[in-house]
Tab-separated table of C-alpha atoms and ligand atoms in Angstrom:
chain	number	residue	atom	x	y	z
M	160	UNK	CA	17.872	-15.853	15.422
M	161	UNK	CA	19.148	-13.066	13.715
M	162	UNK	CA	17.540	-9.709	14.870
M	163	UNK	CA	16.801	-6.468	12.647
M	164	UNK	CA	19.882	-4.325	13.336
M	165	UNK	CA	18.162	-1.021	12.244
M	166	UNK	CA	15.991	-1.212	15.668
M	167	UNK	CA	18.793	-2.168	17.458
M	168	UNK	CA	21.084	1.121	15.921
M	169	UNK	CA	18.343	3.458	16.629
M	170	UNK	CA	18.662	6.088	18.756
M	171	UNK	CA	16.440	5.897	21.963
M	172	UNK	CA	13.222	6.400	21.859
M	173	UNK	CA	14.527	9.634	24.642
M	174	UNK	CA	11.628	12.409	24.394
M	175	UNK	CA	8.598	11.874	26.060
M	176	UNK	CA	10.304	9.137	28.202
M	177	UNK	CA	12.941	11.598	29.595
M	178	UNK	CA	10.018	14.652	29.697
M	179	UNK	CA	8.423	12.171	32.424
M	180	UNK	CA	11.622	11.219	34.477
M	181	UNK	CA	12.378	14.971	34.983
M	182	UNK	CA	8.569	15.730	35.775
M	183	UNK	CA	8.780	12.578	38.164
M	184	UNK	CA	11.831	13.699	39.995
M	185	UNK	CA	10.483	17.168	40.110
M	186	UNK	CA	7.074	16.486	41.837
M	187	UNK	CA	9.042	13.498	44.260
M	188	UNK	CA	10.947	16.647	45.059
M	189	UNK	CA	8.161	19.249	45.150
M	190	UNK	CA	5.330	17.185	46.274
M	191	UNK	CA	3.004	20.249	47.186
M	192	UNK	CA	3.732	21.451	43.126
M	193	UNK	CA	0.563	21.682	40.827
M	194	UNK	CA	2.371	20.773	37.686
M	195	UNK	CA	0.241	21.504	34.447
M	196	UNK	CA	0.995	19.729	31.184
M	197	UNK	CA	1.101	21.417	27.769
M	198	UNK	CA	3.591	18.672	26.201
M	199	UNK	CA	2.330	15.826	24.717
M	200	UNK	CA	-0.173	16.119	22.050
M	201	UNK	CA	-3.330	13.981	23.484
M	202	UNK	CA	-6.648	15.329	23.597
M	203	UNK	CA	-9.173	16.039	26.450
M	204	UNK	CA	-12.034	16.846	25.836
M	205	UNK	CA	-14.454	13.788	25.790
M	206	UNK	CA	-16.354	12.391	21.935
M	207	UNK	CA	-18.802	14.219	20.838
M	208	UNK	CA	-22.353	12.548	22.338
M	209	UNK	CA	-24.173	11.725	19.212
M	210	UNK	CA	-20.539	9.571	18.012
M	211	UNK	CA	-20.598	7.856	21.214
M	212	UNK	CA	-24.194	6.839	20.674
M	213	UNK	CA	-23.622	6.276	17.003
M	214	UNK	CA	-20.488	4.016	18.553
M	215	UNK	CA	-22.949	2.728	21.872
M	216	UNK	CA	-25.325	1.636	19.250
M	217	UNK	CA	-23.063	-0.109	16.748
M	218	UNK	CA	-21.523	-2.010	19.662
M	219	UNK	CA	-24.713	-3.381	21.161
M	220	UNK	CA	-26.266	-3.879	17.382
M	221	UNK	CA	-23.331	-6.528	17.615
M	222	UNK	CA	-24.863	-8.374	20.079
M	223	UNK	CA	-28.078	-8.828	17.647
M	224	UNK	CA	-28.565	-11.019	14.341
M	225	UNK	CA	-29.058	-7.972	12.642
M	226	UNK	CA	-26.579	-5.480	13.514
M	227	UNK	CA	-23.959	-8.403	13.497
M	228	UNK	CA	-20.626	-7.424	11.409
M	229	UNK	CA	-17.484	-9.810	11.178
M	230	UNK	CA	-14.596	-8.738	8.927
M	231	UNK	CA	-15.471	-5.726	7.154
M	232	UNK	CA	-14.889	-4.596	3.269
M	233	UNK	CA	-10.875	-4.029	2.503
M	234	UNK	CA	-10.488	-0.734	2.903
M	235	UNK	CA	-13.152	0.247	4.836
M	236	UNK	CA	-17.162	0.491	4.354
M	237	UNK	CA	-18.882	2.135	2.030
M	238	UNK	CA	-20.689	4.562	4.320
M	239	UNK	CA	-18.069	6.096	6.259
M	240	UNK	CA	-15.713	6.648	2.682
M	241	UNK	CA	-18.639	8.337	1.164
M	242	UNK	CA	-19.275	10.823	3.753
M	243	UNK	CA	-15.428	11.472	3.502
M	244	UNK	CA	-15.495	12.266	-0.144
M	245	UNK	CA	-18.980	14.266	0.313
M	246	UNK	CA	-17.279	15.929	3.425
M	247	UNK	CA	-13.682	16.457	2.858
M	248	UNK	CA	-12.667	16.677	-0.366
M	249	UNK	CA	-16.081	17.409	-2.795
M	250	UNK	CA	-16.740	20.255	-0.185
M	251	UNK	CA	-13.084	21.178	-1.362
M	252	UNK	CA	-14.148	21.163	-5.010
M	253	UNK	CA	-11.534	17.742	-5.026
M	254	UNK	CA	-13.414	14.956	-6.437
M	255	UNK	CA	-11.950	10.969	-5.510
M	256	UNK	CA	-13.063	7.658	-6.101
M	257	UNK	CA	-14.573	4.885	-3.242
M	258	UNK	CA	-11.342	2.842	-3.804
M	259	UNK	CA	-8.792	5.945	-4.006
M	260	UNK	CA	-9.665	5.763	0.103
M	261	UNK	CA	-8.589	2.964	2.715
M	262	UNK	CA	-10.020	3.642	6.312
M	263	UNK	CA	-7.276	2.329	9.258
M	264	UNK	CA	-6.651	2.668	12.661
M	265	UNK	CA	-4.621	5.345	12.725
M	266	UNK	CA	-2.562	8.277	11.007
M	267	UNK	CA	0.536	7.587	12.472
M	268	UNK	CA	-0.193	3.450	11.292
M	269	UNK	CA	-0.166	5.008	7.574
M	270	UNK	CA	2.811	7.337	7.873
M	271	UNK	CA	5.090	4.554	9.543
M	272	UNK	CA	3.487	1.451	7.051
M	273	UNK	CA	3.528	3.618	3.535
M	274	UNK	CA	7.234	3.105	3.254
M	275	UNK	CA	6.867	-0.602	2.979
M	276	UNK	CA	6.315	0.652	-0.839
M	277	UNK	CA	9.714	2.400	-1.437
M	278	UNK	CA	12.801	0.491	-2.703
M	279	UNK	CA	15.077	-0.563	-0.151
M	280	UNK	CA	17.279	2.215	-1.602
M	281	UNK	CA	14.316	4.963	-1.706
M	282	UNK	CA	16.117	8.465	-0.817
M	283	UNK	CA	13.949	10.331	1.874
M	284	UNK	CA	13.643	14.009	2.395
M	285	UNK	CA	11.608	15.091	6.118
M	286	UNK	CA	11.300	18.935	7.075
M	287	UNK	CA	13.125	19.673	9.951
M	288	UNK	CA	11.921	19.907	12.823
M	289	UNK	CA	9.685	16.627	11.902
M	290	UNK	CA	6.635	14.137	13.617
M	291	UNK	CA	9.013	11.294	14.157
M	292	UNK	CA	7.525	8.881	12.566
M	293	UNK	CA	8.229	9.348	9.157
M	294	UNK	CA	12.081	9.194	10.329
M	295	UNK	CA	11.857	6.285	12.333
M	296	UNK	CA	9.560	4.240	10.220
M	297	UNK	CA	12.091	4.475	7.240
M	298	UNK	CA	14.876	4.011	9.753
M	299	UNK	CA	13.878	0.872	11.271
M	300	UNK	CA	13.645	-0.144	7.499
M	301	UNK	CA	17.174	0.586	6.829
M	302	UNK	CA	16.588	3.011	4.510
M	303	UNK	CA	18.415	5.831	6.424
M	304	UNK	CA	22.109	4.601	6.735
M	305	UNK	CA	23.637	5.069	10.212
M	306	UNK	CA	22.780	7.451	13.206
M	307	UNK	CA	26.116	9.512	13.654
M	308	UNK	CA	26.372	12.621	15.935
M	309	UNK	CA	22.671	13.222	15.950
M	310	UNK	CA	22.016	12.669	12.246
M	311	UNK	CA	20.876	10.082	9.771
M	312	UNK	CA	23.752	9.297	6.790
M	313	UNK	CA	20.946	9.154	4.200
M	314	UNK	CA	18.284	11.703	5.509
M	315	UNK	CA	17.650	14.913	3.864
M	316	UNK	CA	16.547	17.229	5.888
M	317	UNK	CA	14.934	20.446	5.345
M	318	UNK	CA	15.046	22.925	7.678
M	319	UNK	CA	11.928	25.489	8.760
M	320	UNK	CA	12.710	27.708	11.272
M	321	UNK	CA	12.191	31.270	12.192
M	322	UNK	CA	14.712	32.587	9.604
M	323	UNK	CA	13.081	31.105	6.720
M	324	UNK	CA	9.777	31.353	7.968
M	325	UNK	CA	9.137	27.637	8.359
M	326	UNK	CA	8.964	27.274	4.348
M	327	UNK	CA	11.575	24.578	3.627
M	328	UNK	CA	13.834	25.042	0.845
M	329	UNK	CA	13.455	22.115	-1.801
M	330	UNK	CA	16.405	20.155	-1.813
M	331	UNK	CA	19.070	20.377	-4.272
M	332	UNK	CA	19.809	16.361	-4.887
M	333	UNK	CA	17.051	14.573	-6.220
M	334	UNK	CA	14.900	12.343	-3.191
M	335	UNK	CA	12.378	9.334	-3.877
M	336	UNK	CA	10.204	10.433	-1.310
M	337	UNK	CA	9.259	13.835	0.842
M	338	UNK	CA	7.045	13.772	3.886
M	339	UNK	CA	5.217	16.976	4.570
M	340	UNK	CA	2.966	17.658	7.418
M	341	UNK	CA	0.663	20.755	7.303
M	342	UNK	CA	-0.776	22.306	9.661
M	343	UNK	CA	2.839	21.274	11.239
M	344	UNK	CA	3.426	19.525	13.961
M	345	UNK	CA	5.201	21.009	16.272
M	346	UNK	CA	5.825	24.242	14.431
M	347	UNK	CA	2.119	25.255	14.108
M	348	UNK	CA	2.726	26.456	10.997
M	349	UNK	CA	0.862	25.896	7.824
M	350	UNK	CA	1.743	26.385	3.841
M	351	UNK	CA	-0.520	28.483	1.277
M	352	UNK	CA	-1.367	27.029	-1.608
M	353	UNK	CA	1.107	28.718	-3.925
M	354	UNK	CA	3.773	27.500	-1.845
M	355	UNK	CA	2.213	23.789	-1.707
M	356	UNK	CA	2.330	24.172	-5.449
M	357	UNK	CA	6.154	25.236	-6.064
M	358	UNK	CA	6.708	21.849	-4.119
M	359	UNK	CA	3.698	19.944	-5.980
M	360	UNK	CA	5.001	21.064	-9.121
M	361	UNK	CA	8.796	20.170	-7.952
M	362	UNK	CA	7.870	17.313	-6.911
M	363	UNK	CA	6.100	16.484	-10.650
M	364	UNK	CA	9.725	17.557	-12.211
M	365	UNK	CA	11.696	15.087	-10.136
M	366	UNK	CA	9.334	12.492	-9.981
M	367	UNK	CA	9.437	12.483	-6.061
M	368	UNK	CA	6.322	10.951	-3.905
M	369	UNK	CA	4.845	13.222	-1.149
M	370	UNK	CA	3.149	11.631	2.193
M	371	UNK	CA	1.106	14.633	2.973
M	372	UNK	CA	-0.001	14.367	6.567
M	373	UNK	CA	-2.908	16.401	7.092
M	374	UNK	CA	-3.729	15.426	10.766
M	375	UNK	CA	-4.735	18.959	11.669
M	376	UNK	CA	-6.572	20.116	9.147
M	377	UNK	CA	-9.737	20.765	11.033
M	378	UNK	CA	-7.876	23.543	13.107
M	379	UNK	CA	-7.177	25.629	9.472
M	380	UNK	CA	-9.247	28.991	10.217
M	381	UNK	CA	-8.764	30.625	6.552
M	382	UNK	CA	-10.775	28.984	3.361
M	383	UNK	CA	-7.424	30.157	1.253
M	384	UNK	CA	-5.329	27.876	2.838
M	385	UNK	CA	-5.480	24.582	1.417
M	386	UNK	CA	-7.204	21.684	4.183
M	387	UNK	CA	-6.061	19.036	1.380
M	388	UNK	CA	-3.064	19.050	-1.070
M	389	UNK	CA	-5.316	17.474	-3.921
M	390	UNK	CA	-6.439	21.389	-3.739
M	391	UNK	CA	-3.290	21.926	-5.528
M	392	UNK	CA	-3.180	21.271	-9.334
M	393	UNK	CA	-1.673	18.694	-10.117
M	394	UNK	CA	-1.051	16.729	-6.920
M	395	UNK	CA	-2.921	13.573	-8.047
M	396	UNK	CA	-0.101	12.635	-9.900
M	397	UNK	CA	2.375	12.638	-6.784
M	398	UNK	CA	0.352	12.831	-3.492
M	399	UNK	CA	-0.412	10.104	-0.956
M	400	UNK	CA	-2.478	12.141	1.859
M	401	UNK	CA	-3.095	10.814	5.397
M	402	UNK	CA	-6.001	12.165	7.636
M	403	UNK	CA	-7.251	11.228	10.672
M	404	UNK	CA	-10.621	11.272	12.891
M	405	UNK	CA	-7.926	11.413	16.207
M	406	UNK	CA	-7.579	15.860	16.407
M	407	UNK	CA	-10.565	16.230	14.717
M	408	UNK	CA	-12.892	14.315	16.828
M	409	UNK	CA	-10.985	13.430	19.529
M	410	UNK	CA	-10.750	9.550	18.468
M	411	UNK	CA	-6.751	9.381	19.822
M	412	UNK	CA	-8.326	6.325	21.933
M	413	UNK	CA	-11.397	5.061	19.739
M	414	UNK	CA	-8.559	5.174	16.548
M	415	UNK	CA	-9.959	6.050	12.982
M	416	UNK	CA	-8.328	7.607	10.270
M	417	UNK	CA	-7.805	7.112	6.364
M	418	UNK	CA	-5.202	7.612	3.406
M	419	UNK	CA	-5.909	8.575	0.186
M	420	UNK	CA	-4.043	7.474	-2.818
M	421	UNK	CA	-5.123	8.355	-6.291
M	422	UNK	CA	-4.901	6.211	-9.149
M	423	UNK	CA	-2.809	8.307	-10.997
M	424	UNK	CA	-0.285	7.923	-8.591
M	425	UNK	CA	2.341	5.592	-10.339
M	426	UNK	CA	5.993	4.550	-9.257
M	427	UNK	CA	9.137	2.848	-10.696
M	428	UNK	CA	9.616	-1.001	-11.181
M	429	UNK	CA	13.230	-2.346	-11.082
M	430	UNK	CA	14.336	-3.359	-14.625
M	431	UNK	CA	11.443	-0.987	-16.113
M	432	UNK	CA	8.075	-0.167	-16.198
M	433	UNK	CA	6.224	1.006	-13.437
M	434	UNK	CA	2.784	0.128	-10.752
M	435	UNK	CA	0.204	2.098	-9.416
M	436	UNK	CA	1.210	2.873	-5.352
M	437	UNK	CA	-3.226	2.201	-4.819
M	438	UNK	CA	-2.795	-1.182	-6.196
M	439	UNK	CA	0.107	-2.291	-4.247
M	440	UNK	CA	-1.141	-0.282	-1.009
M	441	UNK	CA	-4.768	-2.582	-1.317
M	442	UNK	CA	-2.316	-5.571	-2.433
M	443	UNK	CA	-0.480	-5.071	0.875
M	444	UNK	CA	-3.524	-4.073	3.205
M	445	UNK	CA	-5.550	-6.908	2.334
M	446	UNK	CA	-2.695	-9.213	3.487
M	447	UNK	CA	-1.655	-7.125	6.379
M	448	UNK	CA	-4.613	-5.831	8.168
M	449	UNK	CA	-8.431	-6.923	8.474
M	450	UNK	CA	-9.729	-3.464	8.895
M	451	UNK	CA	-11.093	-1.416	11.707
M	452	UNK	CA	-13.919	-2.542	13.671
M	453	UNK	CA	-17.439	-1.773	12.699
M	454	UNK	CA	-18.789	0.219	15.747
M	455	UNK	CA	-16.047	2.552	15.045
M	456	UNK	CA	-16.433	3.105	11.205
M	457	UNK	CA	-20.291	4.194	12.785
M	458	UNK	CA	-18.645	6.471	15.632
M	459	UNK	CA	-16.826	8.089	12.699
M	460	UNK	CA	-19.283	8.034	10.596
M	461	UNK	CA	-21.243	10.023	12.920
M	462	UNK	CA	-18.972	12.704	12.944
M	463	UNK	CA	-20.359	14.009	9.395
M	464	UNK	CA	-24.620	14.075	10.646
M	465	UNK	CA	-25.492	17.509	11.246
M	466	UNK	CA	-25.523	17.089	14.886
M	467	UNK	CA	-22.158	15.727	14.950
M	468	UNK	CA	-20.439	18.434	12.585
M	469	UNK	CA	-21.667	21.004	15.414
M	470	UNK	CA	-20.331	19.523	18.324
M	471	UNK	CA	-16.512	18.495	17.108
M	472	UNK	CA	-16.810	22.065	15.225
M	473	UNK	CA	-17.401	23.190	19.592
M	474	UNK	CA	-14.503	20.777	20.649
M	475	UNK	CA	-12.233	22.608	17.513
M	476	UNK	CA	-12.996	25.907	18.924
M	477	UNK	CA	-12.890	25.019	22.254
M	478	UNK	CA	-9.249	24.031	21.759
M	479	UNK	CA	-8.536	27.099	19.054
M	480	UNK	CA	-9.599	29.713	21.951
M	481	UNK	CA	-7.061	27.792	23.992
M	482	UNK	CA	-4.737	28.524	21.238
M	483	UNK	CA	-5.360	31.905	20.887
M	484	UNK	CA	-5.208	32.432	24.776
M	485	UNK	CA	-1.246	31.224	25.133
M	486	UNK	CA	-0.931	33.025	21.827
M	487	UNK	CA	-2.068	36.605	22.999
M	488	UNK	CA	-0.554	35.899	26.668
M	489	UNK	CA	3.390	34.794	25.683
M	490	UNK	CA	2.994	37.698	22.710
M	491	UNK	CA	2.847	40.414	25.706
M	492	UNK	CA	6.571	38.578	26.358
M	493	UNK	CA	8.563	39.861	23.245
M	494	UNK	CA	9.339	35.989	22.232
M	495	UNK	CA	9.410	34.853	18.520
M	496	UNK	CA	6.047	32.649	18.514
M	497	UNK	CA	4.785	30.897	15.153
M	498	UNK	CA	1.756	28.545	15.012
M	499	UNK	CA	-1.126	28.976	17.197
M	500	UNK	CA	-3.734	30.155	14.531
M	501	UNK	CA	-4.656	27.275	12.467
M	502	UNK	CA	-2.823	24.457	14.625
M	503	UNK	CA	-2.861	23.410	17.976
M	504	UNK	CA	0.621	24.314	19.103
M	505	UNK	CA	2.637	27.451	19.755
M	506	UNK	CA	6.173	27.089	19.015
M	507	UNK	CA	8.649	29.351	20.507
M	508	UNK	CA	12.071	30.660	19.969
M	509	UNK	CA	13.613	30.403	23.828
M	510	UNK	CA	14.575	33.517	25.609
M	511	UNK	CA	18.078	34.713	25.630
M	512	UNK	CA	19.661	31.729	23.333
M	513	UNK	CA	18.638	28.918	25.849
M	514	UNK	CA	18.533	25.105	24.948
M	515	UNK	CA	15.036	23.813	24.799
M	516	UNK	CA	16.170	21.667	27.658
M	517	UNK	CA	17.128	24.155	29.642
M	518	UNK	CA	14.212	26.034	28.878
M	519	UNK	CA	12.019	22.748	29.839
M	520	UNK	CA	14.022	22.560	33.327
M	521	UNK	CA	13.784	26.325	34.337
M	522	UNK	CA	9.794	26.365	32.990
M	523	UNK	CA	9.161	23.436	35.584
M	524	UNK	CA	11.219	24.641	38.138
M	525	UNK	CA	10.238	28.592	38.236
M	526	UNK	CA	6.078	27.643	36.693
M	527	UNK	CA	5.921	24.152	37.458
M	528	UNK	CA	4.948	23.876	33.334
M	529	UNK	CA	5.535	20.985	31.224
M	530	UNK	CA	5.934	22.032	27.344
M	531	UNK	CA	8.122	19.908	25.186
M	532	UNK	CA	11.890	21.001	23.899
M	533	UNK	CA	12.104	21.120	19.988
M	534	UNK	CA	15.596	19.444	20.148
M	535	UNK	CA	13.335	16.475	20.333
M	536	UNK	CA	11.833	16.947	17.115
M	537	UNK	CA	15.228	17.679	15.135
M	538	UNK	CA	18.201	19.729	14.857
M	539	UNK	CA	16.271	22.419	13.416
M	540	UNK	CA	14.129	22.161	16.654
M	541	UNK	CA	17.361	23.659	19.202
M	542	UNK	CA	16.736	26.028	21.386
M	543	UNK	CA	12.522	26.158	20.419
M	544	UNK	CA	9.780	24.766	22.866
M	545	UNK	CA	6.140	23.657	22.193
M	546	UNK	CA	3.490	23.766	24.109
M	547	UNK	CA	0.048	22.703	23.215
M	548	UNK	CA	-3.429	24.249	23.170
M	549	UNK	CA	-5.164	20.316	23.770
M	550	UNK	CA	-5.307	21.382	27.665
M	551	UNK	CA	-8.474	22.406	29.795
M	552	UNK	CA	-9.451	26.425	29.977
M	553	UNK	CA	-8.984	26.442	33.553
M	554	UNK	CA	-5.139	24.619	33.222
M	555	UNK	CA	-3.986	26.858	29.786
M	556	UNK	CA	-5.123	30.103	31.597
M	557	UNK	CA	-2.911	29.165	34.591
M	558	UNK	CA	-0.138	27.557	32.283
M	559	UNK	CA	0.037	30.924	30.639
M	560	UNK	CA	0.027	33.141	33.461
M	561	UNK	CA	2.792	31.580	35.126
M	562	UNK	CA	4.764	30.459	31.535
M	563	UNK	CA	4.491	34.731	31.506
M	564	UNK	CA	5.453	35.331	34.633
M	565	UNK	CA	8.469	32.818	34.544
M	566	UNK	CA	9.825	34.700	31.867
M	567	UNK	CA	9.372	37.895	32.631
M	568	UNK	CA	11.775	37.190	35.781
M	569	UNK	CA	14.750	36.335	33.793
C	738	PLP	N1	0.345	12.696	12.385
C	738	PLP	C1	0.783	13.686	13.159
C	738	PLP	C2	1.497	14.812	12.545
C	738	PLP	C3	0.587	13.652	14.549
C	738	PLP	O1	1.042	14.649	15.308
C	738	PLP	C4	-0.100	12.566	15.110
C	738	PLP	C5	-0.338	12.471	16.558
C	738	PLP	O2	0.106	13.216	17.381
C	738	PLP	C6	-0.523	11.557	14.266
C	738	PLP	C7	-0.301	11.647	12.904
C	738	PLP	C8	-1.198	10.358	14.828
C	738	PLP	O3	-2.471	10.198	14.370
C	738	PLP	P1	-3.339	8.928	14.771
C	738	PLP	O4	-3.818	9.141	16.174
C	738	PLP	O5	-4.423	8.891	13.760
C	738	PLP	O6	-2.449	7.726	14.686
């Protein structure tokens, strides 16, 4: 058979995989080393107790005529999309429809799967340094051209780095489609809403689609700064947003999360006319996915009682004082730092022009640290590092004593 020759002309899938062959070799080499991880971006702290018994209960309801569910409603139930309209958006002063809302199993699910509704010719603009996904979602589509000397031959990039202040300059050419993701991963950075709206209202000129991925929205600390673009006038009319239950309630393993596309959100039809992206993304759902489970809609659901808004608002600040703890510690150092106020990473400009490899490689070596080199998340990513506030107390104290220490003898 003939095999999809995007996937086989990507580029290796090198980060994380190459982040644990070094730590491997290091601790075969080191054995008595304590090595502490601040790279990848997994939670730790365990679900909140009244969603595990909300999820506890669902589950054994199963096992009962009564609390028996088979295949759920398309799109997710009615319960757990009304206490995300109540909760996220009408608290927001947004207002959205049941069925502008489709519940799945996952952020990064949406943000790979929404490109199934471009054109196989869609233009695609990322900021730089980006999530992967949105690359190599539209990649494995063939949508991207080749991979040449570290680059994509039909991938605008946007660049956000210290010099511009991580605000990416709108591209010149005109693009089908921009992916945004604020509060940024791995940059840490977020956008105010006057400068969500010269890109909203950009994006209205050109008639360009944004995938807003708003994955860390519960970590925003200031009510100014937007926790939803539909906060942004006019942003109905070219905003798909994608949440997820995974940073704000620690559901990376239980897997909840929803998109939102309003029905005002129309594109292009070849030969004229045009379609309404909701339609087509409930067209394609309904014959591509039967839904996440019921005792998980309920853990989720939990999430919004009173009880459970307290205790992942304790898991939030539990991680945000871990923030604010590398934050204050690697300030005392004199490096460039952004992030680390509303998101869960610090991002840092390396000392004395390093790679973020190298930096990776002396970090281990000299603080037996683990953060995560920004080359991996772009061009625009060389010579930064991330590390990531998702650890214990105990382990980000020590990580940031010794990340200090480790730099203060070069
Ligand atoms: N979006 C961003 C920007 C992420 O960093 C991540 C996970 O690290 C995801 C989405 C994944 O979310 P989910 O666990 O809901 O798939």
């Amino acid at each position: 058979m003939n095999l999809n020759h995007h996937i086989a002309g990507m580029p290796a899938g090198y980060l994380f995989a190459e982040i644990a062959r070094r730590v491997k070799e290091y601790e075969a080499a080191q054995p008595d080393s304590r090595v502490i991880r601040m790279g990848i971006g997994d939670v730790t702290r365990p679900l909140a107790p009244s969603v595990a018994r909300a999820f506890a209960d669902a589950a054994l309801g199963m096992a009962t005529v009564e609390g028996f569910y088979g295949y759920g409603p398309d799109g997710g139930y009615p319960f757990l999309i009304e206490q995300i309209i109540q909760h996220d958006y009408a608290s927001r002063g947004v207002s959205l429809g049941m069925d502008e809302v489709f519940v799945s199993d996952g952020a990064k699910t949406d943000t790979a799967a929404l490109q199934e509704l471009f054109s196989a010719d869609a233009t695609i603009a990322v900021t730089d340094p980006v999530y992967p996904v949105y690359v190599d979602s539209n990649a494995m589509a063939g949508r991207l051209g080749r991979f040449e000397n570290g680059s994509w031959g039909r991938l605008v990039t946007l660049p956000c780095s210290f010099e511009n202040g991580f605000v990416p300059e709108l591209p010149k050419e005109r693009v089908d489609v921009l992916y945004l993701c604020y509060p940024n991963n791995p940059t840490g950075t977020v956008l105010s809403k006057a400068q969500l709206q010269v890109i909203v209202d950009w994006a209205r000129a050109n008639e360009t689609l944004i995938i807003y991925d708003a994955a860390y929205k519960a970590f925003i600390t200031d009510p100014d700064i937007p926790t939803t673009i539909y906060e942004v006038p006019g942003a109905r009319e070219v905003a798909i947003e994608c949440c997820s239950f995974s940073k704000t309630a620690g559901f990376t393993g239980v897997r909840c999360a929803w998109t939102v596309i309003p029905k005002e959100l129309k594109g292009r039809l070849p030969g004229g006319g045009s379609a309404s992206l909701n339609t087509l993304w409930r067209r394609r759902c309904g014959s591509k996915s039967n839904g996440v489970s019921y005792p998980v809609q309920k853990a989720a659901a939990a999430i919004y009682t009173e009880t459970g808004r307290q205790e992942i608002a304790n898991t939030i600040s539990y991680y945000q004082e871990n923030a604010r703890l590398l934050l204050d510690t690697l300030q005392k150092t004199g490096l460039k730092l952004a992030g680390g106020v509303h998101a869960p990473y610090v991002w840092l400009k390396t000392p004395g022009g390093m790679s973020g490899w190298d930096f990776f490689d002396y970090l281990l070596k000299t603080a037996s640290v683990v953060g995560t080199p920004g080359e991996g998340f772009g061009t625009s990513g060389q010579g930064c590092f991330r590390l990531t506030a998702f650890s214990t107390r105990e382990n980000t104290q020590e990580a940031a004593a010794r990340v200090f220490d480790a730099i203060n003898k070069l």
